[in-house]
Backbone as JSON, one array per atom type, in Angstrom:
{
  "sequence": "XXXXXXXXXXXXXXXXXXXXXXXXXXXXXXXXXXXXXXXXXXXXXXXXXXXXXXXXXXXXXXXXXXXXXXXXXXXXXXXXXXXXXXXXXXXXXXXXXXXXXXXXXXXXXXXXXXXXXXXXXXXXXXXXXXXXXXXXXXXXXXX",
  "N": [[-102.73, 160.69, -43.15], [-103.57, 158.83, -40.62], [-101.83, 157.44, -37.73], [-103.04, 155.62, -36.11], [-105.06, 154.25, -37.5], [-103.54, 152.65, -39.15], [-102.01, 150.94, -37.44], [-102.34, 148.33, -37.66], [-101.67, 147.63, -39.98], [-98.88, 147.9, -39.7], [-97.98, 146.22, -37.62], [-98.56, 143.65, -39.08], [-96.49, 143.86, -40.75], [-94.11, 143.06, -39.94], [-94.58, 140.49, -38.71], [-93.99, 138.12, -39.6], [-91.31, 137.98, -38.67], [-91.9, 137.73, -36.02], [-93.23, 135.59, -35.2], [-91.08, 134.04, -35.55], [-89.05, 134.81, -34.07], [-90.86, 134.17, -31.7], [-91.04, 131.34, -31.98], [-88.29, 130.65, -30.96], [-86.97, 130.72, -28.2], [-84.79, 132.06, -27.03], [-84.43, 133.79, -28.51], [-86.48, 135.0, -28.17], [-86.46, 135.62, -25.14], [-84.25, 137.53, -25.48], [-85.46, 139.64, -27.08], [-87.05, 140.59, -24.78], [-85.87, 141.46, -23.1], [-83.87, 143.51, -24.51], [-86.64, 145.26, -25.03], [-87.33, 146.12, -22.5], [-84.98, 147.13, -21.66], [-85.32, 149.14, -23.45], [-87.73, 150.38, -23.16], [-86.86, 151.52, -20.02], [-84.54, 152.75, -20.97], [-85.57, 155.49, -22.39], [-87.24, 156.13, -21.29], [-90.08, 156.19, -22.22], [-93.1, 157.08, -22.11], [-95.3, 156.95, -24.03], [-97.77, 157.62, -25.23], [-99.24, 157.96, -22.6], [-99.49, 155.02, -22.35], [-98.13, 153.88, -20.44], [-98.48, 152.82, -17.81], [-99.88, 150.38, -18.84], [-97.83, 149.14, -19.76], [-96.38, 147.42, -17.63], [-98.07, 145.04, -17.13], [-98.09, 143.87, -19.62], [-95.44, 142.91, -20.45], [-94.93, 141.36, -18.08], [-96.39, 139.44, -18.39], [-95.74, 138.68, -20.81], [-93.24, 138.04, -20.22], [-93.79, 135.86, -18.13], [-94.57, 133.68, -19.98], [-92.46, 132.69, -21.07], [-90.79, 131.95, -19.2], [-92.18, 129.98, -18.35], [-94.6, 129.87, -17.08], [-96.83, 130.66, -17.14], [-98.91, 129.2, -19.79], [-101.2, 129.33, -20.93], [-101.86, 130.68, -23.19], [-102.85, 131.97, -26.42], [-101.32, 131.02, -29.43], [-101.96, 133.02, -31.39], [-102.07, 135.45, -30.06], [-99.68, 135.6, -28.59], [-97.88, 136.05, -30.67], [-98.75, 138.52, -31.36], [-98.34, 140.12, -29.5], [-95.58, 139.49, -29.25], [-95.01, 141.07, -32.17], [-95.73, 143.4, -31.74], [-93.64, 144.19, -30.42], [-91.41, 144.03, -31.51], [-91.77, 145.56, -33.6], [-91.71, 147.74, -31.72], [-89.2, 147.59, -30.46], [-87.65, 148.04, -32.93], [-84.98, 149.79, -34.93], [-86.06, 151.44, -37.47], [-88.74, 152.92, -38.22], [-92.09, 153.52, -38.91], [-92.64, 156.52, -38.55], [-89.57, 157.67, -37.87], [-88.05, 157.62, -34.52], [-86.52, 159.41, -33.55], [-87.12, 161.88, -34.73], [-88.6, 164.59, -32.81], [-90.74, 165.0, -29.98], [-92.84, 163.69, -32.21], [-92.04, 161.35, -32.59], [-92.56, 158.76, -31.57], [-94.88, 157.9, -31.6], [-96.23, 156.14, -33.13], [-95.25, 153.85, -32.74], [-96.53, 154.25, -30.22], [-99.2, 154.1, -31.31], [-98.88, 151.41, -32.29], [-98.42, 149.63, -30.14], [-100.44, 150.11, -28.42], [-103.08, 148.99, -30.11], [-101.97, 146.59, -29.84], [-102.49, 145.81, -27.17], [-105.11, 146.65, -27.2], [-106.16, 144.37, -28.83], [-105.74, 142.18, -27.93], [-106.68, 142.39, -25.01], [-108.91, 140.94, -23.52], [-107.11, 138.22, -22.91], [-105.11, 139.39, -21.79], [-106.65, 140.1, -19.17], [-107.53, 138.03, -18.41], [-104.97, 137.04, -17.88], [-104.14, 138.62, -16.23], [-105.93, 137.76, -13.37], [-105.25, 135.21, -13.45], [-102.59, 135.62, -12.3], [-102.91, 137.5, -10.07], [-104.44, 135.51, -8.38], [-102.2, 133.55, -8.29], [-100.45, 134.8, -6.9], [-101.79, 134.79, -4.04], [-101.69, 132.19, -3.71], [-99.18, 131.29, -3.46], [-98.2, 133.33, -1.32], [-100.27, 131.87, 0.72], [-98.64, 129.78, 1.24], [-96.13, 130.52, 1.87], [-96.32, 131.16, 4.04], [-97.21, 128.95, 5.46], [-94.63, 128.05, 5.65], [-93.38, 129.32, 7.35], [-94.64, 128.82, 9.81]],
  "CA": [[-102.75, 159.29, -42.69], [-103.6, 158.26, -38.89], [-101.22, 156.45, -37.5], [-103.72, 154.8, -35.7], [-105.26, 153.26, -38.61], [-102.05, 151.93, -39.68], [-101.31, 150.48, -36.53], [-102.71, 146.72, -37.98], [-100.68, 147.19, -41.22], [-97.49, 148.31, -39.18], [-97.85, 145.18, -37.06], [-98.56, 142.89, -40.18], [-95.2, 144.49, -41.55], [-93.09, 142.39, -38.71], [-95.52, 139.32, -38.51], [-93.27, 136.46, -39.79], [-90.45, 138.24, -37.87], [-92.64, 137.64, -34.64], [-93.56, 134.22, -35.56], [-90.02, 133.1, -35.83], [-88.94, 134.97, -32.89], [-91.76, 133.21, -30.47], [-90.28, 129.77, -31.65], [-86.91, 130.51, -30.63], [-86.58, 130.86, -26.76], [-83.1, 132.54, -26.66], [-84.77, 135.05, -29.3], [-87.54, 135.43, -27.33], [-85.7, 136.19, -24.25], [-83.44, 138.55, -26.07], [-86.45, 140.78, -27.14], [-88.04, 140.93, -23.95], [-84.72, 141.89, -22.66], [-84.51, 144.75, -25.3], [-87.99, 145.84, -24.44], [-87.19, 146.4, -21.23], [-84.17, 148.14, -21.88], [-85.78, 150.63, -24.35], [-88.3, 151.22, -21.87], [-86.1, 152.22, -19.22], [-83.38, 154.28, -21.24], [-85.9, 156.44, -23.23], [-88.41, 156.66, -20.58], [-91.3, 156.72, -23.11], [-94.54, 157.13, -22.05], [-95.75, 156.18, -25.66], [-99.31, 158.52, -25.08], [-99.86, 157.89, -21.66], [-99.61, 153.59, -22.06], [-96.99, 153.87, -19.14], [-99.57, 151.82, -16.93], [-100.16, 149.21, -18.95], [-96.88, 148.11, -20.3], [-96.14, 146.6, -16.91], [-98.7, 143.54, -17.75], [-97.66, 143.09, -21.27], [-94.13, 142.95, -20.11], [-94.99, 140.33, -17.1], [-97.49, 138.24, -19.27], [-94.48, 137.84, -21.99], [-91.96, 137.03, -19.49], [-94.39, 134.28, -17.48], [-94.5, 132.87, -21.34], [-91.12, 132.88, -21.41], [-90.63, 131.28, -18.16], [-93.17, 129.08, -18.51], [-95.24, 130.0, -15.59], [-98.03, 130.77, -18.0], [-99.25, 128.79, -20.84], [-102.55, 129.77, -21.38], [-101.68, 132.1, -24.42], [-102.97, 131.82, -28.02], [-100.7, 131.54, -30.51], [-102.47, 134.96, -32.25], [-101.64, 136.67, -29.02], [-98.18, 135.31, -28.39], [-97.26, 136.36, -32.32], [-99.01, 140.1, -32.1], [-97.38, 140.79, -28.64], [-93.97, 139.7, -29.87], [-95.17, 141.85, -33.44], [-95.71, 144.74, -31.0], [-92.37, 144.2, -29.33], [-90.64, 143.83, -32.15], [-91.91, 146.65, -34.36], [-91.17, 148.68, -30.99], [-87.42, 148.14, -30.69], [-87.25, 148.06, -34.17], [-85.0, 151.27, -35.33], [-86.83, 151.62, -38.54], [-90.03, 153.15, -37.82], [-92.99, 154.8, -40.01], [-91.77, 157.55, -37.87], [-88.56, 157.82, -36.78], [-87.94, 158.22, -33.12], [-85.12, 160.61, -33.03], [-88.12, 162.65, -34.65], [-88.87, 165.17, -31.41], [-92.53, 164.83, -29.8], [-93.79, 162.32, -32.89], [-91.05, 159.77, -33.24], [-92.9, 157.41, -30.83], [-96.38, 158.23, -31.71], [-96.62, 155.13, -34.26], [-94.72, 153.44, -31.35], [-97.35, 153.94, -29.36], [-100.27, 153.21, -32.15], [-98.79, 149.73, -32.52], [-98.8, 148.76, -28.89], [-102.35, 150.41, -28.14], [-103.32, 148.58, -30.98], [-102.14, 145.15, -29.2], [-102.92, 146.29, -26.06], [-106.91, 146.28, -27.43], [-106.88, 142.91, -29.21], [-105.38, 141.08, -26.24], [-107.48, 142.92, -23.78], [-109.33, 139.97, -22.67], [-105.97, 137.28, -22.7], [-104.14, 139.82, -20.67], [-107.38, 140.36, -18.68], [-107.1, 136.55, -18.06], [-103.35, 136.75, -17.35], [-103.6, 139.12, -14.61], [-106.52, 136.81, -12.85], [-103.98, 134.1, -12.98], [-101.66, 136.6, -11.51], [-103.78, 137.27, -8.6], [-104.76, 133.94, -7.85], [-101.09, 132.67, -7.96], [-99.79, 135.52, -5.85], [-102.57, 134.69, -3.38], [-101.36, 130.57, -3.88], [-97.84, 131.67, -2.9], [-98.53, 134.08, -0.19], [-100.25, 131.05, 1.38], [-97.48, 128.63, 1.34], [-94.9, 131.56, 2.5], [-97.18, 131.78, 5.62], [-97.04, 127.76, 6.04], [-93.27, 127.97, 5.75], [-93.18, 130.43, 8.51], [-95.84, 128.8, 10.76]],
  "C": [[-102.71, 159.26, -41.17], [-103.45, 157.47, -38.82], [-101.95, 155.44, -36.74], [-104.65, 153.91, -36.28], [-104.38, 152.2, -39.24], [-101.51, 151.26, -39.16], [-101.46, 148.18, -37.37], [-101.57, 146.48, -39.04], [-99.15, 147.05, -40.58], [-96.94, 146.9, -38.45], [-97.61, 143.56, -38.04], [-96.69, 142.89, -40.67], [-93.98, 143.36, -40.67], [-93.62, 140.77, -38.28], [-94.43, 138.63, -38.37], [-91.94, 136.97, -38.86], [-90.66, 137.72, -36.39], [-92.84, 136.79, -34.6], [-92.32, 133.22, -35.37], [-89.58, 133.68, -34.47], [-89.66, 133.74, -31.74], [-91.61, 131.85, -30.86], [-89.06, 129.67, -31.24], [-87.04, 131.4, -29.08], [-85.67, 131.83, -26.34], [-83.59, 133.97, -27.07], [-85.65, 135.91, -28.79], [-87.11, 136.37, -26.28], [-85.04, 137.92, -24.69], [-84.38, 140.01, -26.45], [-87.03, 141.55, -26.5], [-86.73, 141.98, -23.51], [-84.81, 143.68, -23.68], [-85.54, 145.96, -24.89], [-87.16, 146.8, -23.52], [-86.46, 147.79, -20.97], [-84.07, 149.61, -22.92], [-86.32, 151.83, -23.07], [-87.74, 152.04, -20.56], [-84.95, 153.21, -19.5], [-83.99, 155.39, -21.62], [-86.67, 156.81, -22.42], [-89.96, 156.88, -21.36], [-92.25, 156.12, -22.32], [-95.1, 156.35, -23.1], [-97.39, 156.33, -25.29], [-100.1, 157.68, -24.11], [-100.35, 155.89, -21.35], [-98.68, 153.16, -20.86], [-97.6, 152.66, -18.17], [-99.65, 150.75, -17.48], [-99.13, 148.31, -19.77], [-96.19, 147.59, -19.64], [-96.89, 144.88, -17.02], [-98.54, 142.67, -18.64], [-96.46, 142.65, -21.02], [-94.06, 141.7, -19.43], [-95.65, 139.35, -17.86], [-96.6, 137.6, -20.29], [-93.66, 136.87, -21.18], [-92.71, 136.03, -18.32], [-94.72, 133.62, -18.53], [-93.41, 132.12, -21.01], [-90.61, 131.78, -20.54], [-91.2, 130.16, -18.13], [-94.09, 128.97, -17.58], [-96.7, 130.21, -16.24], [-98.55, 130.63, -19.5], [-100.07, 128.97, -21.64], [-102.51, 130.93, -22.59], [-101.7, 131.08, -25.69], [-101.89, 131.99, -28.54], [-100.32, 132.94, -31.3], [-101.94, 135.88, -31.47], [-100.75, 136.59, -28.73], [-97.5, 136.66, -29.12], [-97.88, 137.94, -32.2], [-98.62, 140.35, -30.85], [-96.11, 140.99, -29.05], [-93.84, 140.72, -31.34], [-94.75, 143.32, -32.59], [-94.32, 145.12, -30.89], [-91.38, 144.53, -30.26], [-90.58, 145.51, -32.96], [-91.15, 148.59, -32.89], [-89.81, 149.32, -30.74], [-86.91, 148.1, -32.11], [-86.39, 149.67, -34.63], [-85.03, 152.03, -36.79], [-88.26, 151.81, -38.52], [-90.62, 153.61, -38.83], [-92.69, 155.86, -39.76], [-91.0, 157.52, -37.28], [-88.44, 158.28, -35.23], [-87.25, 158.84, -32.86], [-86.37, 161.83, -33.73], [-89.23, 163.63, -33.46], [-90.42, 165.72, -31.29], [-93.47, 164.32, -30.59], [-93.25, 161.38, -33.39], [-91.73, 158.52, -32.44], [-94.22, 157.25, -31.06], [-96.8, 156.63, -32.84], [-96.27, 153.94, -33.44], [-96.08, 152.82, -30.84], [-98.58, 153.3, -29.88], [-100.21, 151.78, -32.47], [-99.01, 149.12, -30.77], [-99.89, 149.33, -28.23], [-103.16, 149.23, -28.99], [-103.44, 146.84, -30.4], [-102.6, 145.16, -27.91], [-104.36, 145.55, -26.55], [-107.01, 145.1, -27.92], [-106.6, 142.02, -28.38], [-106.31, 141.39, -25.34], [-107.98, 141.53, -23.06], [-108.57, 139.16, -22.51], [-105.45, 137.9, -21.35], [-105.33, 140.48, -18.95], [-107.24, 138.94, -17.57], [-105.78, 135.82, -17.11], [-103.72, 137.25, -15.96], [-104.65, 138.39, -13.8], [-105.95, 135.71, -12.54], [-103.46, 134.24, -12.03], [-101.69, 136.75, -10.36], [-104.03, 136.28, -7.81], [-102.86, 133.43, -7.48], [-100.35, 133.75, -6.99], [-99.93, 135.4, -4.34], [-101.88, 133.37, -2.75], [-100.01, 131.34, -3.09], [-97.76, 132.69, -1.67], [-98.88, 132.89, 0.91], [-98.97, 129.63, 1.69], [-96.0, 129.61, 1.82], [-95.37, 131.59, 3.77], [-96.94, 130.29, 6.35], [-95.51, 127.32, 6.48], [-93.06, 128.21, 7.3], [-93.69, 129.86, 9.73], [-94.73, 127.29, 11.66]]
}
């Protein structure tokens, strides 16, 4: 079985979990939070996605915030799936499992990674633009 086939079912597996999460704010929060704090105690790579789980990370929490609305439903609900199935410590493969406990890990958030691609493609264009927006008005402050 390749876990990378499995990654859709694995995500499915956590759906309504993710669904109810992303209506509850507090819950929301609390996940991202989590996240975060996986990411930084375990240090996982999770096959070389290191790079791009700074965007997914920022794109949740300008949800969150409300700084960015522009998000589908579908893509809300299979980021928070991702997120969820990630800190989840019930895996298809365990993660105390040494050099393939994260590997299913990583097949679920590759997995969202690619069906978002163009949302979070979108996001960071926002991103840019409003960094740009705020840069100018830091300069008018100043002036």
């Amino acid at each position: 079985m390749a876990v990378e086939r499995e990654a859709p079912r694995l995500v499915a597996s956590v759906r309504d979990e993710a669904e109810a999460i992303a209506q509850d704010e507090s819950r929301l929060r609390a996940l991202l939070s989590r996240a975060v704090g996986a990411l930084r105690a375990d240090r996982r790579d999770l096959g070389g996605l290191g790079g791009e789980w700074p965007v997914l990370l920022r794109f949740l929490r300008a949800w969150v915030q409300g700084d960015y609305r522009r998000v589908p439903w579908r893509t809300l609900t299979l980021v928070v799936a991702g997120l969820v199935y990630f800190v989840a410590p019930v895996d298809l493969l365990p993660d105390v499992l040494a050099g393939i406990g994260f590997v299913d890990d990583a097949a679920v958030i590759a997995y969202v990674l690619k069906t978002i691609r163009g949302d979070l493609e979108r996001f960071e264009t926002w991103e840019r633009k409003e960094e740009r927006r705020l840069e100018r008005r830091r300069r008018r402050l100043l002036r």
